[in-house]
CSV table of C-alpha atoms (C1' of nucleotides) in Angstrom, one decimal:
chain,number,residue,atom,x,y,z
A,22,MET,CA,63.7,-34.4,42.7
A,23,ASP,CA,60.4,-33.1,43.7
A,24,THR,CA,61.7,-29.9,45.4
A,25,ARG,CA,64.1,-29.3,42.6
A,26,PHE,CA,61.3,-29.4,40.1
A,27,ASN,CA,59.4,-27.0,42.2
A,28,GLU,CA,62.4,-24.6,42.1
A,29,ILE,CA,62.7,-24.6,38.5
A,30,ALA,CA,58.9,-24.2,38.0
A,31,ALA,CA,59.1,-21.2,40.3
A,32,VAL,CA,62.0,-19.7,38.4
A,33,ILE,CA,60.0,-19.8,35.1
A,34,GLY,CA,56.7,-19.1,36.6
A,35,ASP,CA,57.0,-15.4,36.8
A,36,PRO,CA,55.7,-13.4,33.8
A,37,THR,CA,58.7,-11.2,33.4
A,38,ARG,CA,61.1,-14.0,33.4
A,39,ALA,CA,58.9,-16.0,31.0
A,40,THR,CA,59.0,-13.1,28.7
A,41,ILE,CA,62.8,-13.0,29.0
A,42,LEU,CA,63.2,-16.7,28.2
A,43,TRP,CA,60.6,-16.5,25.4
A,44,THR,CA,62.6,-13.4,23.9
A,45,LEU,CA,65.8,-15.3,24.0
A,46,MET,CA,64.2,-18.2,22.0
A,47,GLU,CA,65.1,-15.9,19.1
A,48,GLY,CA,68.5,-17.5,19.6
A,49,ARG,CA,70.8,-14.5,19.8
A,50,ALA,CA,72.2,-12.9,23.1
A,51,PHE,CA,70.4,-9.8,24.5
A,52,THR,CA,71.7,-7.1,26.7
A,53,ALA,CA,69.9,-6.4,30.0
A,54,THR,CA,68.5,-3.2,28.6
A,55,GLU,CA,67.2,-4.8,25.6
A,56,LEU,CA,65.5,-7.3,27.7
A,57,ALA,CA,64.1,-4.6,30.0
A,58,LEU,CA,62.5,-3.0,26.9
A,59,GLU,CA,61.1,-6.3,25.7
A,60,ALA,CA,59.6,-7.1,29.1
A,61,GLU,CA,58.5,-3.4,29.6
A,62,THR,CA,60.0,-3.1,33.0
A,63,SER,CA,62.7,-1.2,34.8
A,64,PRO,CA,66.5,-1.9,34.6
A,65,GLN,CA,66.6,-2.7,38.3
A,66,ASN,CA,63.9,-5.3,38.0
A,67,ILE,CA,65.3,-6.9,35.0
A,68,SER,CA,68.8,-7.0,36.7
A,69,MET,CA,67.0,-8.9,39.7
A,70,HIS,CA,65.3,-11.2,37.4
A,71,LEU,CA,68.3,-12.1,35.2
A,72,HIS,CA,70.3,-12.6,38.3
A,73,LYS,CA,67.8,-15.3,39.4
A,74,LEU,CA,67.8,-17.0,35.9
A,75,VAL,CA,71.7,-17.1,36.0
A,76,GLN,CA,71.6,-18.5,39.5
A,77,ALA,CA,69.2,-21.1,38.4
A,78,GLY,CA,71.6,-22.1,35.6
A,79,LEU,CA,69.3,-21.2,32.8
A,80,LEU,CA,71.3,-18.3,31.4
A,81,SER,CA,74.9,-17.4,31.1
A,82,VAL,CA,76.4,-13.8,31.0
A,83,GLU,CA,79.2,-12.3,29.0
A,84,SER,CA,80.5,-8.9,29.6
A,85,GLN,CA,81.5,-6.8,26.7
A,86,GLY,CA,82.6,-3.3,27.6
A,87,ARG,CA,79.8,-1.9,29.7
A,88,HIS,CA,77.3,-4.2,28.2
A,89,LYS,CA,76.3,-7.5,29.6
A,90,TYR,CA,75.0,-10.2,27.1
A,91,TYR,CA,72.6,-12.9,28.3
A,92,ARG,CA,71.8,-16.1,26.5
A,93,PHE,CA,70.8,-19.5,27.2
A,94,SER,CA,73.5,-21.4,29.1
A,95,ARG,CA,73.1,-24.4,27.0
A,96,LYS,CA,71.0,-25.4,24.0
A,97,GLU,CA,68.9,-27.9,26.0
A,98,ILE,CA,67.2,-24.9,27.6
A,99,ALA,CA,65.6,-23.9,24.3
A,100,TYR,CA,64.5,-27.5,23.7
A,101,ALA,CA,62.9,-27.7,27.0
A,102,LEU,CA,61.0,-24.4,26.7
A,103,GLU,CA,59.9,-25.4,23.1
A,104,GLY,CA,58.7,-28.6,24.6
A,105,MET,CA,56.6,-26.6,27.1
A,106,THR,CA,54.4,-25.4,24.3
A,107,LEU,CA,53.0,-29.0,24.4
A,108,LEU,CA,51.2,-27.7,27.6
A,109,LEU,CA,49.3,-25.0,25.7
A,110,PRO,CA,45.7,-25.9,25.0
A,111,ARG,CA,45.6,-27.9,22.0
A,112,PRO,CA,44.2,-25.7,19.1
A,113,ASP,CA,41.2,-27.2,17.3
A,114,GLN,CA,42.8,-29.1,14.4
A,115,THR,CA,39.7,-29.3,12.3
A,116,ARG,CA,39.4,-25.8,11.1
A,117,GLN,CA,42.6,-24.0,9.9
A,118,ARG,CA,43.1,-20.4,10.5
A,119,HIS,CA,43.7,-18.4,7.4
A,120,ASP,CA,43.8,-15.1,9.0
A,121,GLU,CA,47.4,-14.3,8.1
A,122,PRO,CA,47.7,-15.9,4.7
A,123,ASP,CA,51.2,-14.6,3.8
A,124,GLN,CA,52.8,-14.0,7.1
A,125,PRO,CA,56.6,-13.9,6.6
A,126,ILE,CA,58.5,-16.7,8.2
A,127,ARG,CA,60.1,-15.6,11.4
A,128,GLN,CA,61.1,-18.8,13.4
A,129,CYS,CA,64.1,-20.1,11.7
A,130,ARG,CA,66.6,-22.4,13.4
A,131,THR,CA,68.4,-25.6,13.4
A,132,CYS,CA,67.3,-28.9,15.1
A,133,TYR,CA,70.5,-30.8,15.6
A,134,ASP,CA,71.7,-30.7,12.0
A,135,HIS,CA,68.7,-29.9,9.9
A,136,LEU,CA,66.4,-27.0,9.4
A,137,ALA,CA,63.6,-26.5,11.9
A,138,GLY,CA,61.0,-24.0,12.7
A,139,LYS,CA,58.5,-22.4,10.4
A,140,LEU,CA,61.0,-22.4,7.7
A,141,GLY,CA,61.8,-26.0,8.1
A,142,VAL,CA,58.1,-26.8,8.0
A,143,GLY,CA,57.6,-24.5,5.1
A,144,VAL,CA,60.4,-26.2,3.1
A,145,THR,CA,59.1,-29.6,3.8
A,146,GLU,CA,55.6,-28.7,2.7
A,147,SER,CA,57.0,-27.3,-0.6
A,148,LEU,CA,58.9,-30.4,-1.2
A,149,LEU,CA,55.7,-32.4,-0.9
A,150,LYS,CA,53.8,-30.1,-3.0
A,151,GLN,CA,56.5,-30.2,-5.8
A,152,LYS,CA,56.6,-34.2,-5.4
A,153,ILE,CA,60.2,-34.1,-4.6
A,154,ILE,CA,59.3,-36.2,-1.6
A,155,SER,CA,56.0,-38.0,-1.0
A,156,LEU,CA,54.6,-39.8,1.9
A,157,LYS,CA,54.2,-43.6,2.0
A,158,ASP,CA,52.5,-44.9,5.1
A,159,GLN,CA,53.4,-41.6,6.9
A,160,GLU,CA,57.1,-42.0,6.1
A,161,PRO,CA,58.7,-39.5,3.7
A,162,VAL,CA,60.4,-41.1,0.6
A,163,LEU,CA,62.4,-39.5,-2.1
A,164,THR,CA,60.6,-39.6,-5.5
A,165,ARG,CA,62.4,-40.1,-8.9
A,166,ARG,CA,61.7,-36.6,-9.6
A,167,GLY,CA,63.2,-35.7,-6.2
A,168,MET,CA,66.4,-37.6,-7.2
A,169,LYS,CA,66.9,-35.4,-10.0
A,170,TRP,CA,66.0,-32.4,-8.1
A,171,PHE,CA,68.6,-33.0,-5.5
A,172,SER,CA,71.2,-34.0,-7.9
A,173,ASP,CA,70.8,-30.8,-9.8
A,174,LEU,CA,71.4,-29.0,-6.5
A,175,GLY,CA,74.7,-30.8,-6.2
A,176,ILE,CA,73.5,-33.2,-3.6
A,177,GLU,CA,73.9,-36.9,-4.4
A,178,PRO,CA,71.1,-38.9,-2.7
A,179,ARG,CA,72.6,-42.3,-3.6
A,180,ALA,CA,75.8,-41.5,-1.7
A,181,LEU,CA,73.8,-40.5,1.3
A,182,MET,CA,71.6,-43.6,1.2
A,183,GLU,CA,74.7,-45.8,1.6
A,184,GLN,CA,75.6,-44.1,4.9
A,185,ARG,CA,74.5,-45.9,8.1
A,186,ARG,CA,72.5,-43.0,9.5
A,187,SER,CA,68.9,-42.5,8.5
A,188,PHE,CA,68.5,-41.1,5.1
A,189,LEU,CA,65.1,-39.4,5.4
A,190,ARG,CA,62.7,-39.2,8.1
A,191,THR,CA,60.3,-36.8,9.7
A,192,CYS,CA,60.9,-34.8,12.8
A,193,LEU,CA,58.1,-33.2,14.9
A,194,ASP,CA,58.5,-29.4,15.3
A,195,TRP,CA,57.7,-28.5,18.9
A,196,SER,CA,56.7,-24.9,18.2
A,197,GLU,CA,54.9,-25.5,15.0
A,198,ARG,CA,53.3,-28.8,15.8
A,199,LYS,CA,54.0,-29.9,12.3
A,200,HIS,CA,56.7,-32.1,10.8
A,201,HIS,CA,59.8,-31.2,9.0
A,202,ILE,CA,62.3,-33.5,7.3
A,203,ALA,CA,65.4,-34.8,9.0
A,204,GLY,CA,68.0,-37.5,8.3
A,205,SER,CA,71.1,-37.2,6.2
A,206,LEU,CA,69.3,-35.8,3.1
A,207,ALA,CA,67.8,-32.9,5.3
A,208,ALA,CA,71.3,-32.3,6.9
A,209,ALA,CA,72.7,-32.2,3.4
A,210,LEU,CA,70.1,-29.6,2.3
A,211,LEU,CA,70.9,-27.4,5.2
A,212,ASN,CA,74.6,-27.6,4.5
A,213,HIS,CA,73.8,-26.5,1.0
A,214,MET,CA,71.9,-23.5,2.2
A,215,LEU,CA,74.6,-22.6,4.6
A,216,ALA,CA,77.3,-23.0,1.8
A,217,GLY,CA,75.5,-21.0,-0.6
A,218,ASP,CA,75.0,-18.3,1.9
A,219,TRP,CA,71.1,-18.4,1.9
A,220,LEU,CA,71.4,-18.7,5.7
A,221,ARG,CA,74.0,-17.8,8.3
A,222,ARG,CA,74.5,-19.0,11.8
A,223,THR,CA,74.4,-16.5,14.6
A,224,GLY,CA,76.8,-16.5,17.3
A,225,GLY,CA,77.0,-20.1,18.3
A,226,SER,CA,73.2,-20.3,18.7
A,227,ARG,CA,70.6,-22.5,17.1
A,228,ALA,CA,69.1,-19.5,15.3
A,229,LEU,CA,69.8,-18.6,11.7
A,230,VAL,CA,69.4,-15.4,9.8
A,231,VAL,CA,68.3,-15.4,6.1
A,232,THR,CA,70.4,-13.5,3.8
A,233,SER,CA,69.0,-11.4,1.0
A,234,ARG,CA,70.3,-14.0,-1.4
A,235,GLY,CA,68.5,-16.5,0.8
A,236,ARG,CA,65.2,-14.7,0.4
A,237,LYS,CA,65.5,-14.8,-3.3
A,238,GLU,CA,66.5,-18.5,-3.4
A,239,PHE,CA,63.7,-19.5,-1.0
A,240,TYR,CA,61.1,-17.9,-3.1
A,241,GLU,CA,62.6,-19.4,-6.3
A,242,HIS,CA,62.8,-23.0,-5.1
A,243,PHE,CA,60.1,-23.2,-2.5
A,244,ARG,CA,57.7,-20.1,-3.2
A,245,ILE,CA,58.4,-19.2,0.4
A,246,THR,CA,58.4,-15.5,1.3
A,247,ILE,CA,60.3,-14.4,4.2
B,8,MET,CA,52.2,-16.6,21.8
B,9,ASP,CA,54.3,-14.7,24.3
B,10,THR,CA,51.2,-14.1,26.7
B,11,ARG,CA,50.1,-17.7,26.2
B,12,PHE,CA,53.6,-18.9,27.3
B,13,ASN,CA,53.4,-16.6,30.3
B,14,GLU,CA,50.0,-18.0,31.4
B,15,ILE,CA,51.2,-21.6,31.2
B,16,ALA,CA,54.4,-20.8,33.0
B,17,ALA,CA,52.4,-19.0,35.7
B,18,VAL,CA,50.2,-22.1,36.1
B,19,ILE,CA,53.1,-24.5,36.8
B,20,GLY,CA,55.1,-21.9,38.6
B,21,ASP,CA,53.3,-22.4,41.9
B,22,PRO,CA,55.0,-24.8,44.3
B,23,THR,CA,51.8,-26.5,45.3
B,24,ARG,CA,50.7,-27.0,41.6
B,25,ALA,CA,54.3,-28.1,40.7
B,26,THR,CA,53.9,-30.8,43.3
B,27,ILE,CA,50.6,-32.0,42.1
B,28,LEU,CA,51.9,-32.1,38.6
B,29,TRP,CA,55.0,-34.0,39.6
B,30,THR,CA,53.0,-36.4,41.7
B,31,LEU,CA,50.8,-37.1,38.7
B,32,MET,CA,53.9,-38.0,36.8
B,33,GLU,CA,53.5,-41.5,38.5
B,34,GLY,CA,51.1,-42.1,35.7
B,35,ARG,CA,47.9,-43.1,37.7
B,36,ALA,CA,45.0,-40.9,38.6
B,37,PHE,CA,44.8,-39.4,42.0
B,38,THR,CA,42.0,-38.1,44.2
B,39,ALA,CA,42.0,-34.6,45.5
B,40,THR,CA,42.6,-35.8,49.1
B,41,GLU,CA,45.5,-38.0,48.1
B,42,LEU,CA,47.0,-35.0,46.3
B,43,ALA,CA,46.4,-32.7,49.3
B,44,LEU,CA,48.3,-35.2,51.5
B,45,GLU,CA,51.1,-35.3,48.9
B,46,ALA,CA,51.4,-31.5,48.8
B,47,GLU,CA,50.8,-31.1,52.5
B,48,THR,CA,48.0,-28.6,52.3
B,49,SER,CA,44.4,-28.2,53.0
B,50,PRO,CA,41.5,-29.7,51.0
B,51,GLN,CA,40.2,-26.2,50.1
B,52,ASN,CA,43.5,-25.2,48.9
B,53,ILE,CA,44.1,-28.3,46.8
B,54,SER,CA,40.6,-27.9,45.3
B,55,MET,CA,41.4,-24.3,44.3
B,56,HIS,CA,44.6,-25.4,42.7
B,57,LEU,CA,43.1,-28.4,40.8
B,58,HIS,CA,40.5,-26.1,39.5
B,59,LYS,CA,43.1,-23.8,38.0
B,60,LEU,CA,45.0,-26.8,36.5
B,61,VAL,CA,41.9,-28.1,34.8
B,62,GLN,CA,41.1,-24.7,33.6
B,63,ALA,CA,44.4,-24.3,32.0
B,64,GLY,CA,43.7,-27.7,30.3
B,65,LEU,CA,46.5,-29.7,32.0
B,66,LEU,CA,44.3,-32.0,34.0
B,67,SER,CA,41.1,-33.8,33.4
B,68,VAL,CA,38.7,-34.9,36.2
B,69,GLU,CA,36.5,-38.0,36.5
B,70,SER,CA,33.9,-38.2,39.2
B,71,GLN,CA,33.5,-41.8,40.8
B,72,GLY,CA,31.0,-41.7,43.6
B,73,ARG,CA,32.0,-39.0,45.9
B,74,HIS,CA,35.7,-39.1,44.8
B,75,LYS,CA,37.1,-37.1,41.9
B,76,TYR,CA,40.0,-38.5,40.1
B,77,TYR,CA,42.6,-36.1,38.5
B,78,ARG,CA,45.1,-37.0,35.9
B,79,PHE,CA,46.8,-35.5,32.9
B,80,SER,CA,44.4,-34.4,30.3
B,81,ARG,CA,46.6,-35.9,27.5
B,82,LYS,CA,49.9,-37.7,27.5
B,83,GLU,CA,51.9,-34.8,25.9
B,84,ILE,CA,51.6,-33.1,29.2
B,85,ALA,CA,53.8,-35.7,30.9
B,86,TYR,CA,56.3,-35.4,28.0
B,87,ALA,CA,56.6,-31.7,28.3
B,88,LEU,CA,57.0,-31.8,32.1
B,89,GLU,CA,59.7,-34.5,31.7
B,90,GLY,CA,61.3,-32.3,29.2
B,91,MET,CA,61.5,-29.5,31.8
B,92,THR,CA,63.9,-31.5,33.7
B,93,LEU,CA,66.5,-30.5,31.1
B,94,LEU,CA,66.3,-27.1,32.8
B,95,LEU,CA,67.6,-28.6,36.1
B,96,PRO,CA,71.3,-27.8,36.5
B,97,ARG,CA,73.3,-30.4,34.6
B,98,PRO,CA,74.6,-32.9,37.2
B,99,ASP,CA,78.5,-33.3,37.2
B,100,GLN,CA,78.9,-36.1,34.9
B,101,THR,CA,82.5,-36.9,35.8
B,102,ARG,CA,81.9,-38.5,39.2
B,103,GLN,CA,79.0,-41.0,39.6
B,104,ARG,CA,77.0,-41.2,42.7
B,105,HIS,CA,76.9,-44.5,44.4
B,106,ASP,CA,75.0,-43.5,47.5
B,107,GLU,CA,72.0,-45.6,46.6
B,108,PRO,CA,73.5,-48.7,45.0
B,109,ASP,CA,70.7,-51.1,44.7
B,110,GLN,CA,67.7,-48.7,44.6
B,111,PRO,CA,64.7,-50.6,43.2
B,112,ILE,CA,63.6,-49.3,39.9
B,113,ARG,CA,60.8,-46.9,40.4
B,114,GLN,CA,60.2,-45.1,37.2
B,115,CYS,CA,58.5,-47.5,34.8
B,116,ARG,CA,56.4,-46.4,31.9
B,117,THR,CA,56.0,-46.4,28.1
B,118,CYS,CA,57.3,-44.0,25.7
B,119,TYR,CA,54.9,-44.3,22.7
B,120,ASP,CA,55.1,-48.0,22.2
B,121,HIS,CA,58.3,-49.2,24.0
B,122,LEU,CA,59.7,-49.3,27.5
B,123,ALA,CA,61.0,-46.1,28.9
B,124,GLY,CA,62.1,-44.8,32.3
B,125,LYS,CA,64.7,-46.3,34.7
B,126,LEU,CA,63.5,-49.8,33.6
B,127,GLY,CA,63.8,-49.1,29.9
B,128,VAL,CA,67.4,-47.7,30.4
B,129,GLY,CA,68.2,-50.7,32.6
B,130,VAL,CA,67.0,-53.2,30.1
B,131,THR,CA,69.0,-51.5,27.4
B,132,GLU,CA,72.1,-51.5,29.5
B,133,SER,CA,71.6,-55.2,30.2
B,134,LEU,CA,71.2,-56.0,26.5
B,135,LEU,CA,74.4,-54.1,25.7
B,136,LYS,CA,76.3,-56.0,28.5
B,137,GLN,CA,75.0,-59.4,27.3
B,138,LYS,CA,76.0,-58.5,23.8
B,139,ILE,CA,72.5,-59.0,22.6
B,140,ILE,CA,72.8,-55.6,21.0
B,141,SER,CA,76.0,-53.7,20.5
B,142,LEU,CA,76.8,-50.1,19.2
B,143,LYS,CA,78.2,-49.3,15.8
B,144,ASP,CA,78.8,-45.5,15.4
B,145,GLN,CA,76.5,-44.8,18.4
B,146,GLU,CA,73.7,-46.6,16.6
B,147,PRO,CA,72.4,-49.9,18.1
B,148,VAL,CA,72.5,-53.0,16.1
B,149,LEU,CA,71.3,-56.5,16.9
B,150,THR,CA,74.3,-59.1,17.1
B,151,ARG,CA,74.2,-62.6,15.9
B,152,ARG,CA,73.7,-63.8,19.6
B,153,GLY,CA,71.0,-61.3,19.9
B,154,MET,CA,69.2,-62.7,16.9
B,155,LYS,CA,69.0,-66.2,18.7
B,156,TRP,CA,68.1,-64.4,22.1
B,157,PHE,CA,65.1,-62.8,20.6
B,158,SER,CA,64.1,-65.8,18.5
B,159,ASP,CA,64.2,-67.9,21.7
B,160,LEU,CA,61.8,-65.4,23.2
B,161,GLY,CA,59.4,-65.9,20.4
B,162,ILE,CA,60.2,-62.6,18.6
B,163,GLU,CA,61.4,-63.1,15.0
B,164,PRO,CA,63.8,-60.2,14.2
B,165,ARG,CA,63.8,-60.9,10.5
B,166,ALA,CA,60.2,-60.4,10.2
B,167,LEU,CA,60.5,-57.1,11.9
B,168,MET,CA,63.4,-55.9,9.8
B,169,GLU,CA,61.2,-56.2,6.8
B,170,GLN,CA,58.7,-53.7,8.1
B,171,ARG,CA,59.0,-50.1,6.8
B,172,ARG,CA,59.3,-48.6,10.3
B,173,SER,CA,62.7,-48.3,11.9
B,174,PHE,CA,63.8,-51.6,13.5
B,175,LEU,CA,66.1,-50.6,16.2
B,176,ARG,CA,67.2,-47.2,17.3
B,177,THR,CA,67.8,-45.2,20.5
B,178,CYS,CA,65.6,-42.8,22.2
B,179,LEU,CA,66.8,-40.3,24.8
B,180,ASP,CA,65.0,-40.7,28.1
B,181,TRP,CA,64.1,-37.2,29.5
B,182,SER,CA,64.2,-38.1,33.1
B,183,GLU,CA,67.1,-40.5,33.1
B,184,ARG,CA,69.2,-38.7,30.5
B,185,LYS,CA,70.4,-41.9,29.2
B,186,HIS,CA,69.3,-43.8,26.1
B,187,HIS,CA,66.9,-46.8,25.8
B,188,ILE,CA,66.1,-48.7,22.7
B,189,ALA,CA,63.1,-47.9,20.5
B,190,GLY,CA,61.9,-49.1,17.1
B,191,SER,CA,59.9,-52.2,16.1
B,192,LEU,CA,62.3,-54.5,18.1
B,193,ALA,CA,61.7,-52.6,21.3
B,194,ALA,CA,58.0,-52.5,20.8
B,195,ALA,CA,57.8,-56.3,20.2
B,196,LEU,CA,59.9,-56.7,23.4
B,197,LEU,CA,57.4,-54.6,25.3
B,198,ASN,CA,54.5,-56.5,23.9
B,199,HIS,CA,56.1,-59.7,25.0
B,200,MET,CA,56.4,-58.5,28.5
B,201,LEU,CA,52.7,-57.3,28.6
B,202,ALA,CA,51.5,-60.6,27.1
B,203,GLY,CA,53.7,-62.6,29.5
B,204,ASP,CA,52.3,-60.6,32.5
B,205,TRP,CA,55.7,-59.2,33.5
B,206,LEU,CA,54.1,-55.7,33.3
B,207,ARG,CA,50.4,-54.4,33.4
B,208,ARG,CA,49.1,-51.1,32.1
B,209,THR,CA,47.5,-49.0,34.8
B,210,GLY,CA,44.3,-47.2,33.9
B,211,GLY,CA,44.9,-45.8,30.4
B,212,SER,CA,48.0,-43.9,31.5
B,213,ARG,CA,51.7,-44.3,30.5
B,214,ALA,CA,52.7,-46.0,33.9
B,215,LEU,CA,53.2,-49.6,34.2
B,216,VAL,CA,53.2,-51.9,37.2
B,217,VAL,CA,55.7,-54.6,37.6
B,218,THR,CA,54.0,-57.9,38.6
B,219,SER,CA,55.6,-60.4,40.8
B,220,ARG,CA,56.2,-62.7,37.8
B,221,GLY,CA,57.7,-59.8,36.2
B,222,ARG,CA,60.1,-59.2,39.1
B,223,LYS,CA,61.4,-62.7,38.7
B,224,GLU,CA,61.7,-62.5,34.8
B,225,PHE,CA,63.4,-59.1,35.0
B,226,TYR,CA,66.1,-60.6,37.4
B,227,GLU,CA,66.5,-63.8,35.3
B,228,HIS,CA,66.8,-62.0,32.0
B,229,PHE,CA,68.4,-58.8,32.8
B,230,ARG,CA,69.8,-59.0,36.4
B,231,ILE,CA,67.6,-56.1,37.3
B,232,THR,CA,66.1,-55.9,40.8
B,233,ILE,CA,62.9,-54.1,41.3
C,8,DA,C1',88.0,15.9,34.7
C,9,DT,C1',83.4,15.6,33.5
C,10,DC,C1',79.4,13.7,32.0
C,11,DA,C1',76.4,10.1,30.1
C,12,DC,C1',75.4,5.4,29.9
C,13,DA,C1',74.8,0.4,31.5
C,14,DG,C1',74.1,-2.3,35.0
C,15,DT,C1',73.8,-3.4,40.1
C,16,DT,C1',72.6,-3.3,45.2
C,17,DC,C1',69.7,-2.6,48.9
C,18,DA,C1',66.0,-0.9,51.8
C,19,DT,C1',61.2,-0.2,51.3
C,20,DT,C1',56.6,-0.6,49.4
C,21,DC,C1',52.9,-2.9,47.4
C,22,DG,C1',49.8,-6.2,45.4
C,23,DA,C1',48.4,-10.5,43.5
C,24,DA,C1',47.3,-14.8,44.8
C,25,DA,C1',48.0,-18.4,48.2
C,26,DA,C1',46.2,-20.1,52.4
C,27,DT,C1',42.6,-20.1,56.0
C,28,DG,C1',38.0,-20.4,58.3
C,29,DA,C1',33.4,-21.0,58.1
C,30,DA,C1',29.5,-23.0,55.7
C,31,DG,C1',27.5,-25.6,52.0
C,32,DT,C1',26.5,-29.8,48.5
C,33,DA,C1',26.8,-34.5,47.4
C,34,DT,C1',27.6,-39.2,48.2
C,35,DA,C1',28.2,-43.1,51.0
C,36,DT,C1',27.6,-45.9,55.4
C,37,DC,C1',25.3,-47.2,59.7
D,4,DG,C1',17.0,-41.0,59.1
D,5,DA,C1',21.4,-39.8,61.1
D,6,DT,C1',26.4,-39.2,60.5
D,7,DA,C1',30.7,-39.4,58.3
D,8,DT,C1',33.4,-38.5,54.3
D,9,DA,C1',34.8,-36.1,49.8
D,10,DC,C1',35.0,-32.0,48.0
D,11,DT,C1',33.6,-27.0,46.9
D,12,DT,C1',32.6,-22.1,47.6
D,13,DC,C1',33.2,-17.7,49.3
D,14,DA,C1',34.7,-14.0,52.1
D,15,DT,C1',38.9,-12.8,54.7
D,16,DT,C1',43.6,-12.8,56.0
D,17,DT,C1',48.3,-13.5,55.2
D,18,DT,C1',52.4,-14.0,52.8
D,19,DC,C1',55.9,-13.8,49.6
D,20,DG,C1',58.3,-11.8,46.1
D,21,DA,C1',57.9,-8.4,42.4
D,22,DA,C1',58.4,-3.6,41.7
D,23,DT,C1',60.2,0.9,43.1
D,24,DG,C1',63.3,4.6,44.7
D,25,DA,C1',67.7,6.1,45.7
D,26,DA,C1',72.4,5.5,45.9
D,27,DC,C1',76.5,3.2,43.9
D,28,DT,C1',80.1,0.9,40.5
D,29,DG,C1',82.3,0.6,36.4
D,30,DT,C1',82.9,1.7,31.4
D,31,DG,C1',83.1,5.0,27.5
D,32,DA,C1',83.0,9.4,25.2
D,33,DT,C1',84.1,14.6,25.1
DNA sequence: ATCACAGTTCATTCGAAAATGAAGTATATC
DNA sequence: GATATACTTCATTTTCGAATGAACTGTGAT
């Protein structure tokens, strides 16, 4: 195990490869040239690095015409890389940074079956602010007002509550280090967004794109600018 | 973020440093010399690497006399490194290896407040086998027989169920890639083991040591050999 | 058929950082 | 005090693998 850990550490340890991996966190597949541009290096060099990453089982390739598309070989890769952000020096939690007040939300993806990333955290914060959900002993609960809100949206909380699976809980977001909501209610909300074409899944990955309709809806419902 | 990720990747990318980190996964603190022995390198060299790891915020040092004890600066470091095992090539799940049939259980640690690692997974499997818990739609539930079993042990499941926090759920073990039980029932079970001196915590870390009494009890209750 | 583009291969160069050697500080033991 | 041990510092060497240059394969467009 020791040596295998060393191998994998060596593979991600190179700055060029780390950049490749971080770029692929966006969720979609990239061509070799795109990645070379992103990592600011030559085609030969990127080719060598991509070869190593594929060899190591981190990436998979798909040829389309004269292009080769690289992406994570399985979704666990993205989770592990996100988890590595825990290794970053812990930011000082006491003072909040307000340098970039209205930064548009970039990171947008799913976490199993619910909305994660900056957008997931943003939606959760808005739900709290609007008192659609509230915190009781750190655990999220649906308020009376929230019952109506979801019902108006076409989601029946009562039906979900009767299911075996957990109804509403929080899930720690690796990259944001904040919580977002999970559970059947959160899954239903994501489904609503996908069904209503606020968001679209991109090529089998965990990444989502916000449609122009979505932009409008996210602002109207959550005052979130994307 | 990109560059910060590169930095952290570079830090763990060196084989000597990766070995240090993997060694520290055992949970206890190590002296510089112990780590040098483990990594098979010179004292000067280990000193240099340890310095870099401390600089990067991954390790903390404590001087005791002429020794210096190194350990993870915070427990998230261990979680992130465990998470990295997801990056290892997925083992072929179809055929099980039976090379080492009665390997004693080495990895033994806590995951937040419940038992994790090989021992945690072993206990969970035994509970299932003994029908103390069973799976309904992938979710663990306490059986009637289990009610009595826990009650005989001095743990009252009914009292725990009334608590707000989740009573019994599964938690994926990074390193074992199997599930172990979590929730208030699992926490109560770990408390029982600590109180009964089956296990002892070692110096503030997540690692646990099995006492000789524990060895006996684990065999009697779970048919687990350590 | 010809040219441009996307990507790879291989031999070679180059550089950052890992390892080493020698010497120094601090603590413990006799 | 004298000596051994634990660890560090710094200047120097060494090494490994990343990057480069040149040449090659395969696809697509004209």
